[in-house]
JSON list of C-alpha atoms in Angstrom, two decimals:
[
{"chain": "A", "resi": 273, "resn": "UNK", "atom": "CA", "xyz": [0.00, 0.00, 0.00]},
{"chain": "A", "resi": 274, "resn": "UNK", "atom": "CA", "xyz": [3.10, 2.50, 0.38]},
{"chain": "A", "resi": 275, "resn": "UNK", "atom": "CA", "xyz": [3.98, 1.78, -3.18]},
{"chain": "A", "resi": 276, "resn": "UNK", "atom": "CA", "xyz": [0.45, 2.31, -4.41]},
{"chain": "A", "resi": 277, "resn": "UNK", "atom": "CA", "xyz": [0.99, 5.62, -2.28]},
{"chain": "A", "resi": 278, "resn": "UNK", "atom": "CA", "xyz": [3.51, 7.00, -4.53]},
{"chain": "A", "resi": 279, "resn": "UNK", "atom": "CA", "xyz": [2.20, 5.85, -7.52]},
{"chain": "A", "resi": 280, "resn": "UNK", "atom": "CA", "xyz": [-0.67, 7.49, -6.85]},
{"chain": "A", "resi": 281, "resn": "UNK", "atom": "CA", "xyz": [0.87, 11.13, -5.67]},
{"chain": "A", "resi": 282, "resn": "UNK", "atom": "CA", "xyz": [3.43, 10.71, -8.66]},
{"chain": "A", "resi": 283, "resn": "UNK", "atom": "CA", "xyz": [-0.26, 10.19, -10.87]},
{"chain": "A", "resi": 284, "resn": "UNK", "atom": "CA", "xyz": [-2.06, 13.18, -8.86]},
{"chain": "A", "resi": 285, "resn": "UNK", "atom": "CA", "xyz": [1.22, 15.61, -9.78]},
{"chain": "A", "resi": 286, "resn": "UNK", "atom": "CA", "xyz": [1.42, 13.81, -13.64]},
{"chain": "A", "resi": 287, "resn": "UNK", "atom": "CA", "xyz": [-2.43, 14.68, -14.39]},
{"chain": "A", "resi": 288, "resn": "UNK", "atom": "CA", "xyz": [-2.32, 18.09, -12.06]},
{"chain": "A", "resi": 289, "resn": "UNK", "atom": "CA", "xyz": [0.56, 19.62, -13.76]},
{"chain": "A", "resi": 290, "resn": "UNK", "atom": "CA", "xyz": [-0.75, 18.61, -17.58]},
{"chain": "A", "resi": 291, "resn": "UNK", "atom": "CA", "xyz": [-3.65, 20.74, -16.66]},
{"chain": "A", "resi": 292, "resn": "UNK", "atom": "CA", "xyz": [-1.34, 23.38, -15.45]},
{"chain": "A", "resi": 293, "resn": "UNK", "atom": "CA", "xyz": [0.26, 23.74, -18.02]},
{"chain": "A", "resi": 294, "resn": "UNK", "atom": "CA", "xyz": [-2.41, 23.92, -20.34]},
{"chain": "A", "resi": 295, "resn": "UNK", "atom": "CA", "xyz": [-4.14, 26.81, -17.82]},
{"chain": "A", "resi": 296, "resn": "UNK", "atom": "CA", "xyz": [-1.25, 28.49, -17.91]},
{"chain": "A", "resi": 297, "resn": "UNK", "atom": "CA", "xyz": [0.26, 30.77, -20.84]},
{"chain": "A", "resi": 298, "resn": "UNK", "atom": "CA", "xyz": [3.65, 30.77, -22.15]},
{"chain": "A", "resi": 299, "resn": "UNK", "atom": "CA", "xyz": [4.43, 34.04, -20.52]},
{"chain": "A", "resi": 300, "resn": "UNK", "atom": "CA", "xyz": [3.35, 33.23, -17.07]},
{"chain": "A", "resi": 301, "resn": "UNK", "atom": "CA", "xyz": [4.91, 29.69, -17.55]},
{"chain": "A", "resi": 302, "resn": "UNK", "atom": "CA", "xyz": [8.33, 31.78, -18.28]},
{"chain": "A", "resi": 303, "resn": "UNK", "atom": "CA", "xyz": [8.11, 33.64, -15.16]},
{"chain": "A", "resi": 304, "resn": "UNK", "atom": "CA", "xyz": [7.91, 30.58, -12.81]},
{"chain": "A", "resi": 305, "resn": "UNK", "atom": "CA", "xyz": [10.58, 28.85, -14.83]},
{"chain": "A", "resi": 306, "resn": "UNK", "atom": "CA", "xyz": [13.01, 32.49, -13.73]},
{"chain": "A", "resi": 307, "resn": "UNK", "atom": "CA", "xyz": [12.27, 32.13, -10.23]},
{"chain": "A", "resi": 308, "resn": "UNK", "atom": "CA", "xyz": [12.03, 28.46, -9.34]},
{"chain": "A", "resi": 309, "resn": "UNK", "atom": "CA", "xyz": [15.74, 27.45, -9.50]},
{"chain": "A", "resi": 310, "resn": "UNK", "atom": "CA", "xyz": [16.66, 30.26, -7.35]},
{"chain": "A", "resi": 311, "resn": "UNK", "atom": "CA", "xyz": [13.66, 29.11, -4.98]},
{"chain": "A", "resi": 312, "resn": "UNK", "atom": "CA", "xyz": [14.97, 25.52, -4.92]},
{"chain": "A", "resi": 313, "resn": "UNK", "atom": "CA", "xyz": [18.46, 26.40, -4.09]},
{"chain": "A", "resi": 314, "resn": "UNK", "atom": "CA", "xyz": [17.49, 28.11, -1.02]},
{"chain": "A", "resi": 315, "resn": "UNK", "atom": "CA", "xyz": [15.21, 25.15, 0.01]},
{"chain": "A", "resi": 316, "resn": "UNK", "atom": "CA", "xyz": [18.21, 22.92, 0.46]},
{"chain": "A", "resi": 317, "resn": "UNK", "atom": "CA", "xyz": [19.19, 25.17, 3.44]},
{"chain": "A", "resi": 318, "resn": "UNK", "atom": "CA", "xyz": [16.01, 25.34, 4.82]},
{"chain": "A", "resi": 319, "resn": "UNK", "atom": "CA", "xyz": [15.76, 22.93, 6.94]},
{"chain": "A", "resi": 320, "resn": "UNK", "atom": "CA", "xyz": [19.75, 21.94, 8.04]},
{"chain": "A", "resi": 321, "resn": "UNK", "atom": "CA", "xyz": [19.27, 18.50, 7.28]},
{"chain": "A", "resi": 322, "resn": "UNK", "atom": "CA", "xyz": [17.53, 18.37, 10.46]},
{"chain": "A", "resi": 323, "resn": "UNK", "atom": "CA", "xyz": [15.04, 16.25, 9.14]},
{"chain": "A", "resi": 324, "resn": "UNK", "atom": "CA", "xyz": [17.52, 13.19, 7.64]},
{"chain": "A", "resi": 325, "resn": "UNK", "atom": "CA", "xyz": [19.43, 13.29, 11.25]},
{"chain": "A", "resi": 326, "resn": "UNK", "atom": "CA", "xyz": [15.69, 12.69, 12.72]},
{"chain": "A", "resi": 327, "resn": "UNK", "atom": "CA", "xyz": [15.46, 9.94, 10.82]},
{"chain": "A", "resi": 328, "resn": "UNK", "atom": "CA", "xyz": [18.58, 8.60, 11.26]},
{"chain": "A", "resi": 329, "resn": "UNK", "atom": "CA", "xyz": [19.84, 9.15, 14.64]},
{"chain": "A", "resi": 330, "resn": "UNK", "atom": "CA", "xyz": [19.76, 6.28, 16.64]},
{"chain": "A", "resi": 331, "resn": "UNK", "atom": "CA", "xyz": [18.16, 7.81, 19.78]},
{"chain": "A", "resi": 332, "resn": "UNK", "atom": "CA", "xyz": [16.57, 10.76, 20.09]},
{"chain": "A", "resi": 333, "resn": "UNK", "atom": "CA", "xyz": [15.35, 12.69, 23.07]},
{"chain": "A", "resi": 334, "resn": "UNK", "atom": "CA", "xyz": [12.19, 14.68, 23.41]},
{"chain": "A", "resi": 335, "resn": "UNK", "atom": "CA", "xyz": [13.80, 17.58, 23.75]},
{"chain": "A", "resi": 336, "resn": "UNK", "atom": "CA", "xyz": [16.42, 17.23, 20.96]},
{"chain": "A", "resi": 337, "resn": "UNK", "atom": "CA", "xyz": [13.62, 16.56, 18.77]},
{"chain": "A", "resi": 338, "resn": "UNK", "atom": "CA", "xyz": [11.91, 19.68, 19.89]},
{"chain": "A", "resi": 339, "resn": "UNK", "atom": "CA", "xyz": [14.92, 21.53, 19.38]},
{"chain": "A", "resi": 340, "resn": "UNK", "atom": "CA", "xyz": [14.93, 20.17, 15.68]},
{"chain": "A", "resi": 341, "resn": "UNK", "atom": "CA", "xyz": [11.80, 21.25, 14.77]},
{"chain": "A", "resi": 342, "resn": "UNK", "atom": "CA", "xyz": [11.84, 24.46, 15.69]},
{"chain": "A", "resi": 343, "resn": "UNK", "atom": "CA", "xyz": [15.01, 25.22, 14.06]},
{"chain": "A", "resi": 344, "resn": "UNK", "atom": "CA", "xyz": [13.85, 23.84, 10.96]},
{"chain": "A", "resi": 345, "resn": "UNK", "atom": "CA", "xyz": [10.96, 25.86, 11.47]},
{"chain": "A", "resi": 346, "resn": "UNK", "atom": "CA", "xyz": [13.30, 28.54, 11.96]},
{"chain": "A", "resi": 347, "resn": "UNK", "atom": "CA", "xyz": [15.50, 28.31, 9.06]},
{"chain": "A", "resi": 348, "resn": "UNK", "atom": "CA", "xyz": [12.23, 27.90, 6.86]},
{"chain": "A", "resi": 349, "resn": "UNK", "atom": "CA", "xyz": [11.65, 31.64, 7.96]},
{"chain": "A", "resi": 350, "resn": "UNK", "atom": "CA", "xyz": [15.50, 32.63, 6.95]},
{"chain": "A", "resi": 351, "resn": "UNK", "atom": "CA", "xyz": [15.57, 31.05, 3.75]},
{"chain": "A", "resi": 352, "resn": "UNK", "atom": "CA", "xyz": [11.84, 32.42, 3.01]},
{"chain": "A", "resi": 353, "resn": "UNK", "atom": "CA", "xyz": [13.09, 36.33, 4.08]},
{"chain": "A", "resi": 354, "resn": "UNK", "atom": "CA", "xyz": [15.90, 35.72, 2.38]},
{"chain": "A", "resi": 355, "resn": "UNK", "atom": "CA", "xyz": [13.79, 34.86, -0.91]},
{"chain": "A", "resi": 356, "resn": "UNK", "atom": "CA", "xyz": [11.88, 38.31, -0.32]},
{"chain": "A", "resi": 357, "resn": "UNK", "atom": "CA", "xyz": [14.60, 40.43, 0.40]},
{"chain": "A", "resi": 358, "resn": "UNK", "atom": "CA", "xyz": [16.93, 38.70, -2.98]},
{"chain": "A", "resi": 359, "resn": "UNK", "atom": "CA", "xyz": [13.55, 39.03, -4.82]},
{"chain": "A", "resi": 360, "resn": "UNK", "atom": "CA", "xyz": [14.59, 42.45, -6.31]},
{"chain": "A", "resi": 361, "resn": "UNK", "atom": "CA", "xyz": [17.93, 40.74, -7.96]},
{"chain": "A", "resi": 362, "resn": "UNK", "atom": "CA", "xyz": [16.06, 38.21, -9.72]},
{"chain": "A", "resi": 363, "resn": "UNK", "atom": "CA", "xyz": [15.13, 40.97, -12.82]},
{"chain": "A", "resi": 364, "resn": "UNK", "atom": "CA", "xyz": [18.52, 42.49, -12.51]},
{"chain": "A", "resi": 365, "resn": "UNK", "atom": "CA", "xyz": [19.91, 38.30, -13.33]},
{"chain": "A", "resi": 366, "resn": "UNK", "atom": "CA", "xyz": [17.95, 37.93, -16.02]},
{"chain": "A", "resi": 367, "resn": "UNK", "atom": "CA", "xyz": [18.64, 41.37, -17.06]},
{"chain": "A", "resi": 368, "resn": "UNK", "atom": "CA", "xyz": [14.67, 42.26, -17.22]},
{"chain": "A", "resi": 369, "resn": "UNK", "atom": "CA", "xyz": [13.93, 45.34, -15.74]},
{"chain": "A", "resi": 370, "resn": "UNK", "atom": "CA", "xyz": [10.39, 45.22, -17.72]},
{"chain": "A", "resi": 371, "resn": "UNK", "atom": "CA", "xyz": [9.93, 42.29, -15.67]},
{"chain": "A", "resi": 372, "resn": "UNK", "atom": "CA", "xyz": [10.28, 43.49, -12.20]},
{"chain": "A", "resi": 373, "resn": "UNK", "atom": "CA", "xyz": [7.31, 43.78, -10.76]},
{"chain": "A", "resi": 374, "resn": "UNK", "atom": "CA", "xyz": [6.07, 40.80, -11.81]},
{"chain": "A", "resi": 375, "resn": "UNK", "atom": "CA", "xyz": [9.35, 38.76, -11.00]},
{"chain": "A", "resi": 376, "resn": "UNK", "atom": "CA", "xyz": [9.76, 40.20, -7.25]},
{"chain": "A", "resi": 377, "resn": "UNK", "atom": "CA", "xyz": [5.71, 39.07, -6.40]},
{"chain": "A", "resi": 378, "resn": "UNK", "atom": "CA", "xyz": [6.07, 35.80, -7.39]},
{"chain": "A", "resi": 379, "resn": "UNK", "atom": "CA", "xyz": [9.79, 35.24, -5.84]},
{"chain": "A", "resi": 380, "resn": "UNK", "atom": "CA", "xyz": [8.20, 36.64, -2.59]},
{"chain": "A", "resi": 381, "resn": "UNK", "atom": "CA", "xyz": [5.19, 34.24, -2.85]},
{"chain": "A", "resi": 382, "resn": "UNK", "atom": "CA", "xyz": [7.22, 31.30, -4.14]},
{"chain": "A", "resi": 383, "resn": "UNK", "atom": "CA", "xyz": [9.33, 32.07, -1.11]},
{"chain": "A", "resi": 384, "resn": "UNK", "atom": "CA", "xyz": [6.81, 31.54, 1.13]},
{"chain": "A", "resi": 385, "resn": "UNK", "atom": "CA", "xyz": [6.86, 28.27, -0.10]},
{"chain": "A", "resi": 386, "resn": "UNK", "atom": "CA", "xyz": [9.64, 27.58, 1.72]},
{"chain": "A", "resi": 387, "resn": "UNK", "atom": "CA", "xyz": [8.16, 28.25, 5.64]},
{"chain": "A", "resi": 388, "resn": "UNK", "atom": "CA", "xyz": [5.13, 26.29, 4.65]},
{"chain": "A", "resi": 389, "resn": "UNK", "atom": "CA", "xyz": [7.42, 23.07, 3.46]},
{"chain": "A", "resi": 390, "resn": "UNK", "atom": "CA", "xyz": [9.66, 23.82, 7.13]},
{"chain": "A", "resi": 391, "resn": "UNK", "atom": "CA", "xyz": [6.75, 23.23, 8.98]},
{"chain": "A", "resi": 392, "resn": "UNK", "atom": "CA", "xyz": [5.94, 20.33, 8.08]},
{"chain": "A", "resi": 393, "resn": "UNK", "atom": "CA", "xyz": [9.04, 18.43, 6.84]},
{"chain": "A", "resi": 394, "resn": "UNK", "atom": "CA", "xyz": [10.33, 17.73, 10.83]},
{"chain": "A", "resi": 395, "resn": "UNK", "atom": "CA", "xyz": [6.42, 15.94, 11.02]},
{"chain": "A", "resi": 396, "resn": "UNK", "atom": "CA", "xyz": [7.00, 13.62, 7.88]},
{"chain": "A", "resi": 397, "resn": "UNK", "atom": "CA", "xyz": [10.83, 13.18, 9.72]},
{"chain": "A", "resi": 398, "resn": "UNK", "atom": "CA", "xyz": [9.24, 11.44, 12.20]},
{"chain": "A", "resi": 399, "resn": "UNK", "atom": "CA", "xyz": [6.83, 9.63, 10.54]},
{"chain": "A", "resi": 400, "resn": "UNK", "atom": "CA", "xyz": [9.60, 7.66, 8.54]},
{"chain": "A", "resi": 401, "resn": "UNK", "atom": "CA", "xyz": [11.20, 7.10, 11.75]},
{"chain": "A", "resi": 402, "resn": "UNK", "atom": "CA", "xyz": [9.03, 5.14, 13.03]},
{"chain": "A", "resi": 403, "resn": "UNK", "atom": "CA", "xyz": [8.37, 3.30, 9.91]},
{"chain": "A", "resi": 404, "resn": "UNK", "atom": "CA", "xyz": [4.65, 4.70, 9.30]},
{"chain": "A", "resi": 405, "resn": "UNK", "atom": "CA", "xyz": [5.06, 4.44, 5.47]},
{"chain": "A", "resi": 406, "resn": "UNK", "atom": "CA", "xyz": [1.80, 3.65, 5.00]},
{"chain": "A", "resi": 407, "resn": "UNK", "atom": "CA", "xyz": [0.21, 7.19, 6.96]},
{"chain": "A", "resi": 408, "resn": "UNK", "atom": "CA", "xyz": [3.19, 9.03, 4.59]},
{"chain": "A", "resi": 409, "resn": "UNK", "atom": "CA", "xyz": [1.50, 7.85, 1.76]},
{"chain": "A", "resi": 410, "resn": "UNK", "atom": "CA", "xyz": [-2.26, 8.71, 2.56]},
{"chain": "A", "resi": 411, "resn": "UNK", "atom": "CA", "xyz": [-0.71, 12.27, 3.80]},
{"chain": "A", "resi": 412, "resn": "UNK", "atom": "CA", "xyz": [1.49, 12.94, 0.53]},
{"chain": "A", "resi": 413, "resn": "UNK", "atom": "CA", "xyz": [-1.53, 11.23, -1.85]},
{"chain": "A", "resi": 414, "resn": "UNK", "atom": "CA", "xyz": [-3.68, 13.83, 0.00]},
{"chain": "A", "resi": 415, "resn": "UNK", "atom": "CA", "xyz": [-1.59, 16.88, 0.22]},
{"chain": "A", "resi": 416, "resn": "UNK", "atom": "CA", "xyz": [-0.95, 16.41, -3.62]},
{"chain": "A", "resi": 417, "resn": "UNK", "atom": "CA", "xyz": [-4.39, 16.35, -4.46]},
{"chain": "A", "resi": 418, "resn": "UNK", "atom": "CA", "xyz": [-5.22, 19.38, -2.24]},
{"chain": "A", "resi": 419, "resn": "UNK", "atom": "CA", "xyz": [-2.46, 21.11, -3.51]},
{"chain": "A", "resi": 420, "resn": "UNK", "atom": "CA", "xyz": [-3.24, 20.44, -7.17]},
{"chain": "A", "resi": 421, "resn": "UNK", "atom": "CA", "xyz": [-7.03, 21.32, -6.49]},
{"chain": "A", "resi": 422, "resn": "UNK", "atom": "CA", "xyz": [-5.22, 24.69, -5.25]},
{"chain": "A", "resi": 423, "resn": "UNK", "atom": "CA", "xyz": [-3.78, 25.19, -8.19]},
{"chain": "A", "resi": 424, "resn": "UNK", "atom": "CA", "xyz": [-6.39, 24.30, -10.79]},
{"chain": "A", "resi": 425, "resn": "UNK", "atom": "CA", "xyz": [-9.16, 26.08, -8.97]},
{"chain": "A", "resi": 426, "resn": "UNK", "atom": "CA", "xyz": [-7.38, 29.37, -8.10]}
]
């Protein structure tokens, strides 16, 4: 059942992102495509790697583990006002001052990505700690399917 999980949420994202991309137009598609990489490069710091030493450590105290999750709630909150105080560069990198407005709103939102994934990334931690792959799968199946619903219906 925790393979049918991900095939599922890997068929939710397949089906939700065709529609996507048919909602939305080349230009806006172009946009996204500027921002992302920048997005996903501060999303490796976000959370430490807090969450794979959750996983991982061999025991781990209440405390510790409260420790971790705040922090990675923390850095989520760094790496996100970091996003919205870089967004200005992004139309300087590209060299698109046309683009600016445009470019800095969706690098701030995008960036708020990045609390919203900290939050809950130390709570999936510990669900695959204790071997729960089956919960993991309902809970990624289901955010995938709200978060495409998101999307679609905005």
């Amino acid at each position: 059942s925790s393979a049918a999980g991900q095939i599922g949420a890997q068929v939710v994202s397949i089906v939700s992102l065709a529609i996507l991309l048919r909602l939305v137009g080349p230009h806006d598609y172009g946009l996204v495509g500027m921002v992302t990489p920048q997005v996903l490069f501060l999303r490796i710091f976000a959370t430490f790697g807090l969450n794979i030493a959750t996983v991982q450590q061999r025991e781990l105290a209440d405390d510790a583990l409260s420790r971790s999750v705040w922090l990675t709630v923390l850095g989520g909150l760094a790496t996100a006002g970091i996003a919205v105080a870089a967004s200005p560069l992004i139309p300087w990198l590209y060299a698109r001052p046309e683009l600016h407005a445009q470019l800095v709103r969706l690098t701030a939102a995008l960036g708020g990505t990045l609390l919203v994934s900290a939050l809950g990334v130390q709570h999936l931690a510990i669900l695959e700690r204790r071997m729960q792959f089956d919960r993991l799968a309902k809970i990624r199946v289901g955010s995938q399917i709200i978060g495409a619903a998101a999307a679609i219906l905005r």
